[in-house]
Amino acid sequence: MKTCLVVDDSSVVRKIARRILEGLEFEVTEAEDGSKALEICQRKLPDAVLLDWNMPVMDGFEFMGHMRRLPGGDEPKVVFCTTENNVAHIAQALSGGANEYIMKPFDKDIIADKFAEVGLIPVGQAMV
Amino acid sequence: MTPTEYEYLRKFLKDNSGLDLSADKQYLIESRLLPLARKAGLSGIAELVQKLQGGARQLITDVVEAMTTNETFFFRDKVPFDHFRDHIMPEIIKARAGRRSVRIWCAAGSTGQEPYSLAMSLKEMGAALTGWRVEIIATDLSQEVLEKAKAGIYSQFEVQRGLPIQMLMKYFKQTGETWQINPELRAMIQHRQLNLLHDFAQLGTFDVIFCRNVLIYFDQETKINIFNRLARQIEPDGFLVLGAAETVVGLTDTFRPIPERRGLYKPNDPRTAAAKPVLAGAAPRMAVMAGR
C-alpha cells in the first residue's frame, strides 16, 4: 500500500483528504504544520505528500525545501493543495520541486486526476 | 411525469436531436428539464410538454441543448491523446511530409476541452510541425456550448480536471477566478455549429476525426448512417477515434479497429467495404465492447 502524508493546519481539510485518499487505497498519516511533517519524513519518507502552503511554525514551501534535501527526499511526489491560487505561487512551487498543484477547493475527482497525473495511481482509477 | 409525457419527450428528442433515450430515463429528463422549466416560468414537465406541443421555438432549442450531455474535461480518458501523440501524428507527419498539412475534426467538440487538448498536444510536438498548416474544426450541436468553447474560459474547477499543472501554466492566462486559453491556441480552432444527423459533406475531408462519447446516444440505425457518412469525410489513410464504450464492430465495415489501440479505427477501402449494416450478432458484441 502506498503512503501519503497530509499536511494541513485545518483538521477538517485533513479529515476530508484522508477519506478521499483512503478511498484511493493510500495509507494516510497527518501533520498540522511543516515542522511536524518534517519530523515524520526524517523517520520515514512517504510516497506522496499532499501539502498546504500557509501553516504556522513552518509553511509548506519551506517544508518541501527541507524534505527534498533529505537522503531520498527527491523521491516523494509533492502535490500542493492550497488557497494560494495564483500563477506566481504555482510557478514558485514548481521550481521549488513540487510535482503537481491543486487549487482549493478540491474534491475527489481533482485529487484522483492529479495523483494519476504524477503516476501515484493508474489512470483508470481516476476515471471511476 | 406521466408515461404519455415521457413518450412525447422521447420522440421529440429523437426527432430533434437524434438522442435515443431508453424507456427508463425519466430521472435524466427530470434532472435536466425541471430546472429549465422553472427558469422559463413554467410549473413543471407537464406545462413544458404543452409548450413544446404548441411549437415554442426558443424552448425547443433550450430543451435539446439541456438534454445533450456536455460532461467533458481536458485530455479525457488520456489513452486517445497518447495514441494521438505516439501513433496517429507520427504516421501523419510521415505520410503528409510533402504537403505539410493536417486537418482534424472534433465532431463532438463540446465546451472545447477536447479540441484544446489536441491543440496543446500539437504545440508540444514543437519542431516536428514547424511550417505545417494545422486545421482543427470543432463542431457541436449546441450554440451555447460553442460560445463557451470559442471563449476558451474555464473555471478553476474545470482546469484541474485532466490538465497537468505545467500545461495550465504554459497555455492559459489567469483572469481573476477563471483561466483563459492563449490566443495562439484559440486561433488554431474553428468552431462551427453542426448536427451530426444532418449533412456534413461541406466540411471536407480530414486526416483525423475525433468522434467520442456522442454516438452512444444514438440508436443503431443512426449510428450506422453516421459511420457511413464519416467514412466519406476521412482520408483513406486517416484515423477515426471513438469513445471507450463505442465501436464500429457489428455495425459497419467502413472502418476497422486497429489492434492493440483501443478506440482507434482506420477506414476500409470503400471498394471492398459494403456500405450496408452487418446486423448479425450486433447487440451482444456491442455489450462486450462496452463492458471492457
Coordinates of N, CA and C in Angstrom, one line a residue, chain B residues 77-270:
Chain B
D77 N -10.0 10.7 -20.6 CA -9.6 9.3 -20.8 C -8.1 9.1 -21.1
K78 N -7.4 10.1 -21.4 CA -5.9 10.1 -21.6 C -5.4 9.2 -22.8
V79 N -5.9 7.9 -22.8 CA -5.4 7.0 -23.8 C -5.5 7.5 -25.3
P80 N -6.7 8.1 -25.7 CA -6.8 8.6 -27.0 C -5.7 9.6 -27.4
F81 N -5.4 10.4 -26.4 CA -4.4 11.5 -26.6 C -3.0 11.0 -26.6
D82 N -2.8 9.9 -25.9 CA -1.5 9.2 -26.1 C -1.4 8.6 -27.5
H83 N -2.5 8.0 -27.9 CA -2.5 7.4 -29.3 C -2.2 8.6 -30.3
F84 N -2.9 9.7 -30.1 CA -2.7 10.8 -31.0 C -1.3 11.2 -31.1
R85 N -0.6 11.3 -29.9 CA 0.8 11.8 -29.9 C 1.8 10.7 -30.4
D86 N 1.5 9.5 -30.0 CA 2.5 8.4 -30.2 C 2.3 7.6 -31.5
H87 N 1.1 7.6 -32.0 CA 0.8 6.8 -33.2 C 0.2 7.6 -34.4
I88 N -0.9 8.3 -34.1 CA -1.5 9.0 -35.2 C -0.6 10.1 -35.8
M89 N -0.2 11.0 -35.0 CA 0.6 12.1 -35.6 C 1.9 11.7 -36.2
P90 N 2.7 10.8 -35.6 CA 3.9 10.3 -36.3 C 3.6 9.8 -37.7
E91 N 2.5 9.0 -37.8 CA 2.2 8.4 -39.1 C 1.8 9.5 -40.1
I92 N 1.0 10.5 -39.6 CA 0.5 11.6 -40.5 C 1.7 12.5 -40.9
I93 N 2.6 12.7 -39.9 CA 3.8 13.6 -40.2 C 4.6 12.9 -41.4
K94 N 4.7 11.6 -41.3 CA 5.5 10.9 -42.3 C 4.7 10.9 -43.7
A95 N 3.4 10.6 -43.6 CA 2.6 10.5 -44.8 C 2.3 11.8 -45.5
R96 N 2.3 12.9 -44.7 CA 2.0 14.2 -45.3 C 3.2 15.1 -45.4
A97 N 4.4 14.5 -45.4 CA 5.7 15.3 -45.4 C 5.7 16.2 -46.6
G98 N 5.1 15.8 -47.7 CA 5.1 16.5 -48.9 C 4.2 17.8 -48.8
R99 N 3.0 17.6 -48.5 CA 2.1 18.8 -48.5 C 2.1 19.5 -47.1
R100 N 2.6 18.9 -46.1 CA 2.7 19.6 -44.8 C 1.5 20.2 -44.3
S101 N 0.4 19.4 -44.3 CA -0.9 20.0 -43.7 C -1.6 18.8 -43.1
V102 N -2.4 19.2 -42.0 CA -3.2 18.2 -41.4 C -4.5 18.8 -41.0
R103 N -5.6 18.0 -41.2 CA -6.9 18.5 -40.9 C -7.5 17.6 -39.9
I104 N -8.0 18.2 -38.8 CA -8.6 17.4 -37.7 C -10.0 17.9 -37.4
W105 N -10.9 16.9 -37.2 CA -12.3 17.3 -36.8 C -12.6 16.7 -35.5
C106 N -13.1 17.6 -34.6 CA -13.7 17.1 -33.3 C -15.2 17.2 -33.5
A107 N -15.8 16.0 -33.7 CA -17.2 16.0 -34.1 C -18.1 16.2 -33.0
A108 N -17.6 16.1 -31.7 CA -18.5 16.5 -30.6 C -17.6 17.3 -29.7
G109 N -17.2 18.5 -30.2 CA -16.2 19.4 -29.5 C -16.6 19.9 -28.2
S110 N -17.9 19.9 -28.0 CA -18.5 20.4 -26.7 C -17.9 21.7 -26.2
T111 N -17.6 21.8 -25.0 CA -17.1 23.1 -24.4 C -15.7 23.4 -24.7
G112 N -15.0 22.6 -25.6 CA -13.7 23.0 -26.1 C -12.5 22.2 -25.5
Q113 N -12.8 21.5 -24.4 CA -11.7 20.8 -23.8 C -11.0 19.8 -24.7
E114 N -11.7 19.1 -25.6 CA -11.1 18.1 -26.5 C -10.3 18.8 -27.6
P115 N -10.9 19.8 -28.3 CA -10.1 20.4 -29.4 C -8.8 21.2 -28.8
Y116 N -9.0 21.8 -27.6 CA -7.9 22.5 -27.0 C -6.8 21.5 -26.5
S117 N -7.2 20.3 -26.1 CA -6.3 19.3 -25.7 C -5.4 18.9 -26.9
L118 N -6.1 18.7 -28.0 CA -5.4 18.4 -29.3 C -4.5 19.5 -29.7
A119 N -4.9 20.7 -29.5 CA -4.1 21.9 -29.9 C -2.8 21.9 -29.0
M120 N -3.0 21.6 -27.7 CA -1.8 21.6 -26.8 C -0.9 20.4 -27.2
S121 N -1.5 19.3 -27.5 CA -0.6 18.1 -27.9 C 0.2 18.5 -29.1
L122 N -0.4 19.2 -30.1 CA 0.3 19.6 -31.3 C 1.4 20.6 -31.0
K123 N 1.1 21.5 -30.1 CA 2.1 22.5 -29.7 C 3.3 21.8 -29.1
E124 N 3.0 20.8 -28.3 CA 4.1 20.1 -27.6 C 5.0 19.3 -28.5
M125 N 4.5 19.1 -29.8 CA 5.3 18.4 -30.8 C 6.4 19.3 -31.3
G126 N 6.2 20.6 -31.1 CA 7.2 21.6 -31.4 C 7.7 21.5 -32.9
A127 N 9.0 21.3 -33.0 CA 9.7 21.5 -34.3 C 9.2 20.5 -35.4
A128 N 8.7 19.4 -35.0 CA 8.2 18.4 -35.9 C 7.1 18.9 -36.8
L129 N 6.4 20.0 -36.4 CA 5.3 20.5 -37.1 C 5.6 22.0 -37.6
T130 N 6.8 22.4 -37.5 CA 7.2 23.7 -38.0 C 6.9 23.8 -39.5
G131 N 6.2 24.9 -39.9 CA 5.9 25.1 -41.3 C 4.7 24.3 -41.7
W132 N 4.0 23.6 -40.8 CA 2.8 22.9 -41.2 C 1.6 23.7 -41.1
R133 N 0.6 23.4 -41.9 CA -0.7 24.0 -41.8 C -1.6 23.1 -41.0
V134 N -2.0 23.6 -39.8 CA -2.8 22.7 -38.9 C -4.2 23.3 -38.8
E135 N -5.2 22.5 -39.1 CA -6.6 22.9 -39.0 C -7.3 22.0 -38.1
I136 N -7.9 22.6 -37.1 CA -8.8 21.8 -36.2 C -10.2 22.4 -36.3
I137 N -11.1 21.6 -36.7 CA -12.5 22.1 -36.7 C -13.3 21.4 -35.6
A138 N -13.9 22.2 -34.7 CA -14.7 21.7 -33.6 C -16.1 22.0 -33.9
T139 N -16.9 20.9 -33.9 CA -18.4 21.2 -34.1 C -19.2 20.7 -32.9
D140 N -20.3 21.3 -32.7 CA -21.2 20.8 -31.6 C -22.6 21.2 -32.0
L141 N -23.6 20.5 -31.5 CA -25.0 20.7 -31.7 C -25.4 22.0 -31.1
S142 N -24.8 22.3 -29.9 CA -25.4 23.4 -29.1 C -24.6 24.7 -29.3
Q143 N -25.3 25.8 -29.6 CA -24.7 27.1 -29.8 C -24.1 27.6 -28.5
E144 N -24.8 27.4 -27.4 CA -24.4 27.8 -26.1 C -23.0 27.2 -25.7
V145 N -22.9 25.9 -26.0 CA -21.6 25.2 -25.7 C -20.5 25.7 -26.6
L146 N -20.9 26.0 -27.9 CA -19.9 26.5 -28.9 C -19.3 27.9 -28.4
E147 N -20.2 28.7 -27.9 CA -19.8 30.0 -27.4 C -18.7 29.9 -26.3
K148 N -19.0 29.0 -25.4 CA -18.0 28.7 -24.3 C -16.7 28.2 -24.9
A149 N -16.8 27.3 -25.8 CA -15.6 26.7 -26.4 C -14.8 27.8 -27.1
K150 N -15.5 28.7 -27.8 CA -14.8 29.8 -28.5 C -14.1 30.7 -27.6
A151 N -14.7 31.1 -26.5 CA -14.1 32.0 -25.5 C -12.9 31.3 -24.8
G152 N -13.0 30.0 -24.7 CA -11.8 29.3 -24.0 C -11.6 29.7 -22.6
I153 N -12.7 30.1 -21.9 CA -12.6 30.5 -20.5 C -13.1 29.4 -19.6
Y154 N -12.3 29.0 -18.6 CA -12.7 27.8 -17.8 C -12.6 28.2 -16.3
S155 N -13.4 27.6 -15.5 CA -13.4 27.8 -14.1 C -12.2 27.1 -13.5
Q156 N -11.8 27.5 -12.3 CA -10.7 26.8 -11.6 C -11.0 25.3 -11.5
F157 N -12.2 24.9 -11.2 CA -12.6 23.5 -11.1 C -12.3 22.8 -12.5
E158 N -12.7 23.4 -13.6 CA -12.5 22.8 -14.9 C -11.1 22.6 -15.3
V159 N -10.2 23.6 -15.0 CA -8.8 23.5 -15.4 C -8.1 22.5 -14.5
Q160 N -8.7 22.0 -13.5 CA -8.0 21.0 -12.6 C -8.4 19.6 -13.0
R161 N -9.3 19.4 -14.0 CA -9.7 18.1 -14.4 C -8.9 17.7 -15.7
G162 N -8.0 16.8 -15.5 CA -7.3 16.2 -16.6 C -6.1 17.0 -17.1
L163 N -6.0 18.2 -16.7 CA -4.9 19.1 -17.2 C -3.7 19.2 -16.3
P164 N -2.5 18.7 -16.8 CA -1.3 18.8 -15.9 C -1.0 20.3 -15.6
I165 N -0.5 20.5 -14.4 CA -0.3 21.9 -14.0 C 0.7 22.6 -14.9
Q166 N 1.7 21.9 -15.4 CA 2.6 22.6 -16.3 C 1.9 23.1 -17.6
M167 N 0.9 22.4 -18.1 CA 0.2 22.8 -19.3 C -0.7 24.0 -18.9
L168 N -1.2 24.0 -17.7 CA -2.1 25.1 -17.3 C -1.2 26.4 -17.3
M169 N 0.0 26.3 -16.8 CA 0.9 27.4 -16.7 C 1.4 27.9 -18.1
K170 N 1.5 26.9 -18.9 CA 2.1 27.2 -20.2 C 1.1 27.8 -21.2
Y171 N -0.2 27.3 -21.2 CA -1.1 27.6 -22.2 C -2.3 28.4 -21.8
F172 N -2.4 28.8 -20.5 CA -3.5 29.6 -20.0 C -3.1 30.9 -19.3
K173 N -4.0 31.8 -19.3 CA -3.8 33.1 -18.6 C -4.9 33.2 -17.5
Q174 N -4.4 33.5 -16.3 CA -5.4 33.6 -15.2 C -6.0 35.0 -15.2
T175 N -7.3 35.0 -15.2 CA -8.0 36.3 -15.0 C -9.0 36.2 -13.9
G176 N -8.6 36.7 -12.7 CA -9.4 36.6 -11.5 C -9.6 35.1 -11.2
E177 N -10.9 34.7 -11.1 CA -11.2 33.3 -10.7 C -11.1 32.3 -11.9
T178 N -11.0 32.9 -13.1 CA -11.0 32.0 -14.3 C -9.7 31.9 -15.0
W179 N -9.6 31.0 -16.0 CA -8.4 30.8 -16.8 C -8.8 30.7 -18.2
Q180 N -8.1 31.5 -19.0 CA -8.4 31.5 -20.5 C -7.2 31.0 -21.3
I181 N -7.6 30.1 -22.2 CA -6.5 29.5 -23.1 C -6.0 30.6 -24.0
N182 N -4.7 30.5 -24.3 CA -3.9 31.5 -25.0 C -4.5 31.8 -26.4
P183 N -4.4 33.0 -26.9 CA -5.0 33.4 -28.2 C -4.4 32.5 -29.3
E184 N -3.1 32.1 -29.1 CA -2.4 31.3 -30.2 C -3.1 30.0 -30.3
L185 N -3.5 29.4 -29.2 CA -4.2 28.1 -29.3 C -5.6 28.3 -29.8
R186 N -6.3 29.4 -29.3 CA -7.6 29.6 -29.8 C -7.7 29.8 -31.3
A187 N -6.6 30.4 -31.8 CA -6.6 30.7 -33.3 C -6.4 29.4 -34.1
M188 N -6.0 28.3 -33.4 CA -5.8 27.0 -34.2 C -7.2 26.3 -34.5
I189 N -8.3 26.8 -33.8 CA -9.5 26.1 -33.9 C -10.6 26.9 -34.5
Q190 N -11.4 26.3 -35.4 CA -12.6 26.9 -36.0 C -13.8 26.2 -35.3
H191 N -14.7 26.9 -34.8 CA -15.8 26.4 -34.1 C -17.1 26.5 -35.0
R192 N -17.8 25.4 -35.2 CA -19.0 25.5 -36.0 C -20.1 24.7 -35.4
Q193 N -21.3 25.3 -35.6 CA -22.5 24.5 -35.1 C -22.8 23.4 -36.2
L194 N -23.1 22.2 -35.7 CA -23.4 21.1 -36.6 C -24.2 20.0 -35.9
N195 N -25.2 19.6 -36.5 CA -26.0 18.4 -36.0 C -25.5 17.2 -36.9
L196 N -25.0 16.2 -36.2 CA -24.4 15.1 -36.9 C -25.5 14.3 -37.7
L197 N -26.8 14.6 -37.4 CA -27.8 14.0 -38.2 C -28.0 14.6 -39.6
H198 N -27.4 15.8 -39.7 CA -27.5 16.5 -41.0 C -26.3 16.3 -41.8
D199 N -26.4 16.7 -43.1 CA -25.3 16.5 -44.0 C -24.0 17.3 -43.5
F200 N -22.9 16.6 -43.5 CA -21.7 17.4 -43.1 C -20.6 17.3 -44.2
A201 N -21.0 17.0 -45.4 CA -20.0 16.8 -46.5 C -19.3 18.1 -46.8
Q202 N -19.9 19.3 -46.5 CA -19.3 20.6 -46.7 C -18.1 20.8 -45.9
L203 N -17.9 20.1 -44.8 CA -16.7 20.3 -44.0 C -15.4 19.8 -44.7
G204 N -15.5 19.0 -45.8 CA -14.4 18.5 -46.5 C -13.8 17.2 -45.9
T205 N -12.6 16.8 -46.3 CA -12.1 15.6 -45.8 C -11.0 15.8 -44.7
F206 N -10.9 14.9 -43.8 CA -10.0 15.0 -42.7 C -9.0 13.9 -42.6
D207 N -7.9 14.2 -41.9 CA -6.9 13.1 -41.6 C -7.2 12.4 -40.3
V208 N -7.8 13.2 -39.4 CA -8.2 12.6 -38.1 C -9.6 13.1 -37.7
I209 N -10.4 12.1 -37.3 CA -11.7 12.5 -36.8 C -11.9 12.0 -35.4
F210 N -12.0 12.9 -34.4 CA -12.4 12.5 -33.0 C -13.9 12.6 -32.9
C211 N -14.5 11.5 -32.6 CA -16.0 11.4 -32.5 C -16.3 10.6 -31.3
R212 N -16.1 11.2 -30.1 CA -16.1 10.4 -28.9 C -17.3 10.8 -28.0
N213 N -17.9 9.7 -27.5 CA -19.0 9.8 -26.5 C -20.2 10.6 -27.0
V214 N -20.4 10.5 -28.3 CA -21.7 11.1 -28.7 C -22.6 10.1 -29.4
L215 N -21.9 9.1 -30.1 CA -22.7 8.1 -30.8 C -23.5 7.2 -29.8
I216 N -23.0 7.1 -28.6 CA -23.7 6.3 -27.6 C -25.1 6.7 -27.4
Y217 N -25.4 8.0 -27.7 CA -26.8 8.4 -27.5 C -27.7 8.1 -28.7
F218 N -27.2 7.6 -29.8 CA -28.0 7.4 -31.0 C -28.4 5.9 -31.1
D219 N -29.5 5.6 -31.8 CA -29.9 4.2 -32.0 C -29.0 3.6 -33.1
Q220 N -29.1 2.3 -33.3 CA -28.2 1.6 -34.1 C -28.2 2.1 -35.6
E221 N -29.4 2.3 -36.1 CA -29.6 2.7 -37.5 C -28.9 4.1 -37.7
T222 N -29.1 5.0 -36.7 CA -28.5 6.4 -36.8 C -27.0 6.2 -36.8
K223 N -26.5 5.4 -35.9 CA -25.0 5.2 -35.8 C -24.4 4.7 -37.1
I224 N -25.1 3.7 -37.7 CA -24.6 3.2 -39.0 C -24.6 4.3 -40.0
N225 N -25.6 5.0 -40.1 CA -25.7 6.1 -41.0 C -24.6 7.1 -40.8
I226 N -24.3 7.5 -39.6 CA -23.2 8.5 -39.3 C -21.9 7.9 -39.7
F227 N -21.6 6.6 -39.3 CA -20.4 6.0 -39.6 C -20.1 6.0 -41.1
N228 N -21.2 5.7 -41.9 CA -21.0 5.6 -43.3 C -20.7 7.0 -43.9
R229 N -21.3 8.0 -43.3 CA -21.1 9.4 -43.8 C -19.7 9.9 -43.3
L230 N -19.3 9.5 -42.1 CA -17.9 9.8 -41.6 C -16.9 9.2 -42.6
A231 N -17.2 8.0 -43.0 CA -16.2 7.3 -43.9 C -15.9 8.1 -45.2
R232 N -16.9 8.9 -45.6 CA -16.7 9.7 -46.8 C -15.9 10.9 -46.6
Q233 N -15.8 11.3 -45.3 CA -15.1 12.6 -45.0 C -13.6 12.3 -44.5
I234 N -13.2 11.0 -44.5 CA -11.9 10.7 -44.0 C -10.9 10.3 -45.1
E235 N -9.7 10.7 -45.0 CA -8.7 10.3 -46.0 C -8.5 8.8 -45.9
P236 N -8.1 8.1 -47.0 CA -8.0 6.7 -46.9 C -7.0 6.2 -45.9
D237 N -6.0 7.0 -45.6 CA -5.1 6.6 -44.5 C -5.3 7.4 -43.2
G238 N -6.5 7.9 -43.1 CA -6.8 8.7 -41.9 C -7.2 7.8 -40.7
F239 N -7.5 8.5 -39.6 CA -7.9 7.8 -38.3 C -9.2 8.3 -37.8
L240 N -10.0 7.4 -37.3 CA -11.2 7.7 -36.5 C -11.0 7.3 -35.1
V241 N -11.3 8.3 -34.2 CA -11.2 8.0 -32.7 C -12.5 8.0 -32.1
L242 N -12.9 6.9 -31.5 CA -14.2 6.8 -30.8 C -14.0 6.7 -29.3
G243 N -15.1 6.9 -28.5 CA -15.0 6.8 -27.1 C -14.8 5.4 -26.6
A244 N -14.5 5.2 -25.3 CA -14.1 3.9 -24.8 C -15.3 2.9 -24.9
A245 N -16.5 3.4 -24.8 CA -17.6 2.5 -24.8 C -18.2 2.4 -26.2
E246 N -17.5 2.8 -27.2 CA -18.1 2.8 -28.6 C -17.3 2.0 -29.5
T247 N -17.9 1.5 -30.6 CA -17.2 0.7 -31.5 C -18.0 0.7 -32.9
V248 N -17.3 0.4 -33.9 CA -17.9 0.1 -35.2 C -18.3 -1.3 -35.4
V249 N -17.7 -2.2 -34.6 CA -17.8 -3.6 -34.7 C -19.2 -4.1 -34.7
G250 N -19.7 -4.8 -35.7 CA -21.0 -5.3 -35.7 C -22.0 -4.2 -36.3
L251 N -21.5 -3.1 -36.6 CA -22.4 -2.0 -37.2 C -22.1 -1.7 -38.6
T252 N -20.8 -1.6 -38.9 CA -20.4 -1.2 -40.3 C -19.0 -1.8 -40.6
D253 N -18.7 -2.0 -41.8 CA -17.3 -2.4 -42.2 C -16.7 -1.3 -43.0
T254 N -17.2 -0.1 -42.8 CA -16.5 1.1 -43.5 C -15.2 1.4 -42.7
F255 N -15.2 1.0 -41.4 CA -14.0 1.2 -40.6 C -13.6 -0.1 -39.9
R256 N -12.3 -0.2 -39.6 CA -11.8 -1.4 -38.9 C -11.0 -0.9 -37.7
P257 N -11.2 -1.7 -36.6 CA -10.4 -1.3 -35.4 C -8.9 -1.6 -35.6
I258 N -8.0 -0.8 -35.0 CA -6.6 -1.0 -35.1 C -6.2 -1.9 -33.9
P259 N -5.7 -3.1 -34.1 CA -5.4 -4.0 -33.0 C -4.5 -3.3 -31.9
E260 N -4.7 -3.6 -30.7 CA -3.9 -3.1 -29.6 C -4.0 -1.6 -29.4
R261 N -4.9 -0.9 -30.1 CA -5.0 0.5 -29.9 C -6.5 0.8 -29.7
R262 N -6.9 0.7 -28.4 CA -8.3 0.9 -28.1 C -8.9 2.2 -28.5
G263 N -10.0 2.2 -29.3 CA -10.7 3.4 -29.7 C -10.2 4.0 -31.0
L264 N -9.2 3.3 -31.6 CA -8.7 3.8 -32.9 C -9.1 3.0 -34.1
Y265 N -9.6 3.6 -35.1 CA -10.1 2.9 -36.3 C -9.5 3.5 -37.6
K266 N -9.4 2.6 -38.6 CA -9.0 3.1 -39.9 C -10.1 2.8 -40.9
P267 N -10.2 3.7 -41.9 CA -11.3 3.4 -42.9 C -10.8 2.2 -43.8
N268 N -11.8 1.4 -44.1 CA -11.6 0.3 -45.1 C -11.7 0.9 -46.5
D269 N -11.0 0.2 -47.4 CA -11.1 0.6 -48.8 C -12.6 0.5 -49.2
P270 N -13.2 1.7 -49.7 CA -14.6 1.7 -50.0 C -15.0 0.7 -51.1

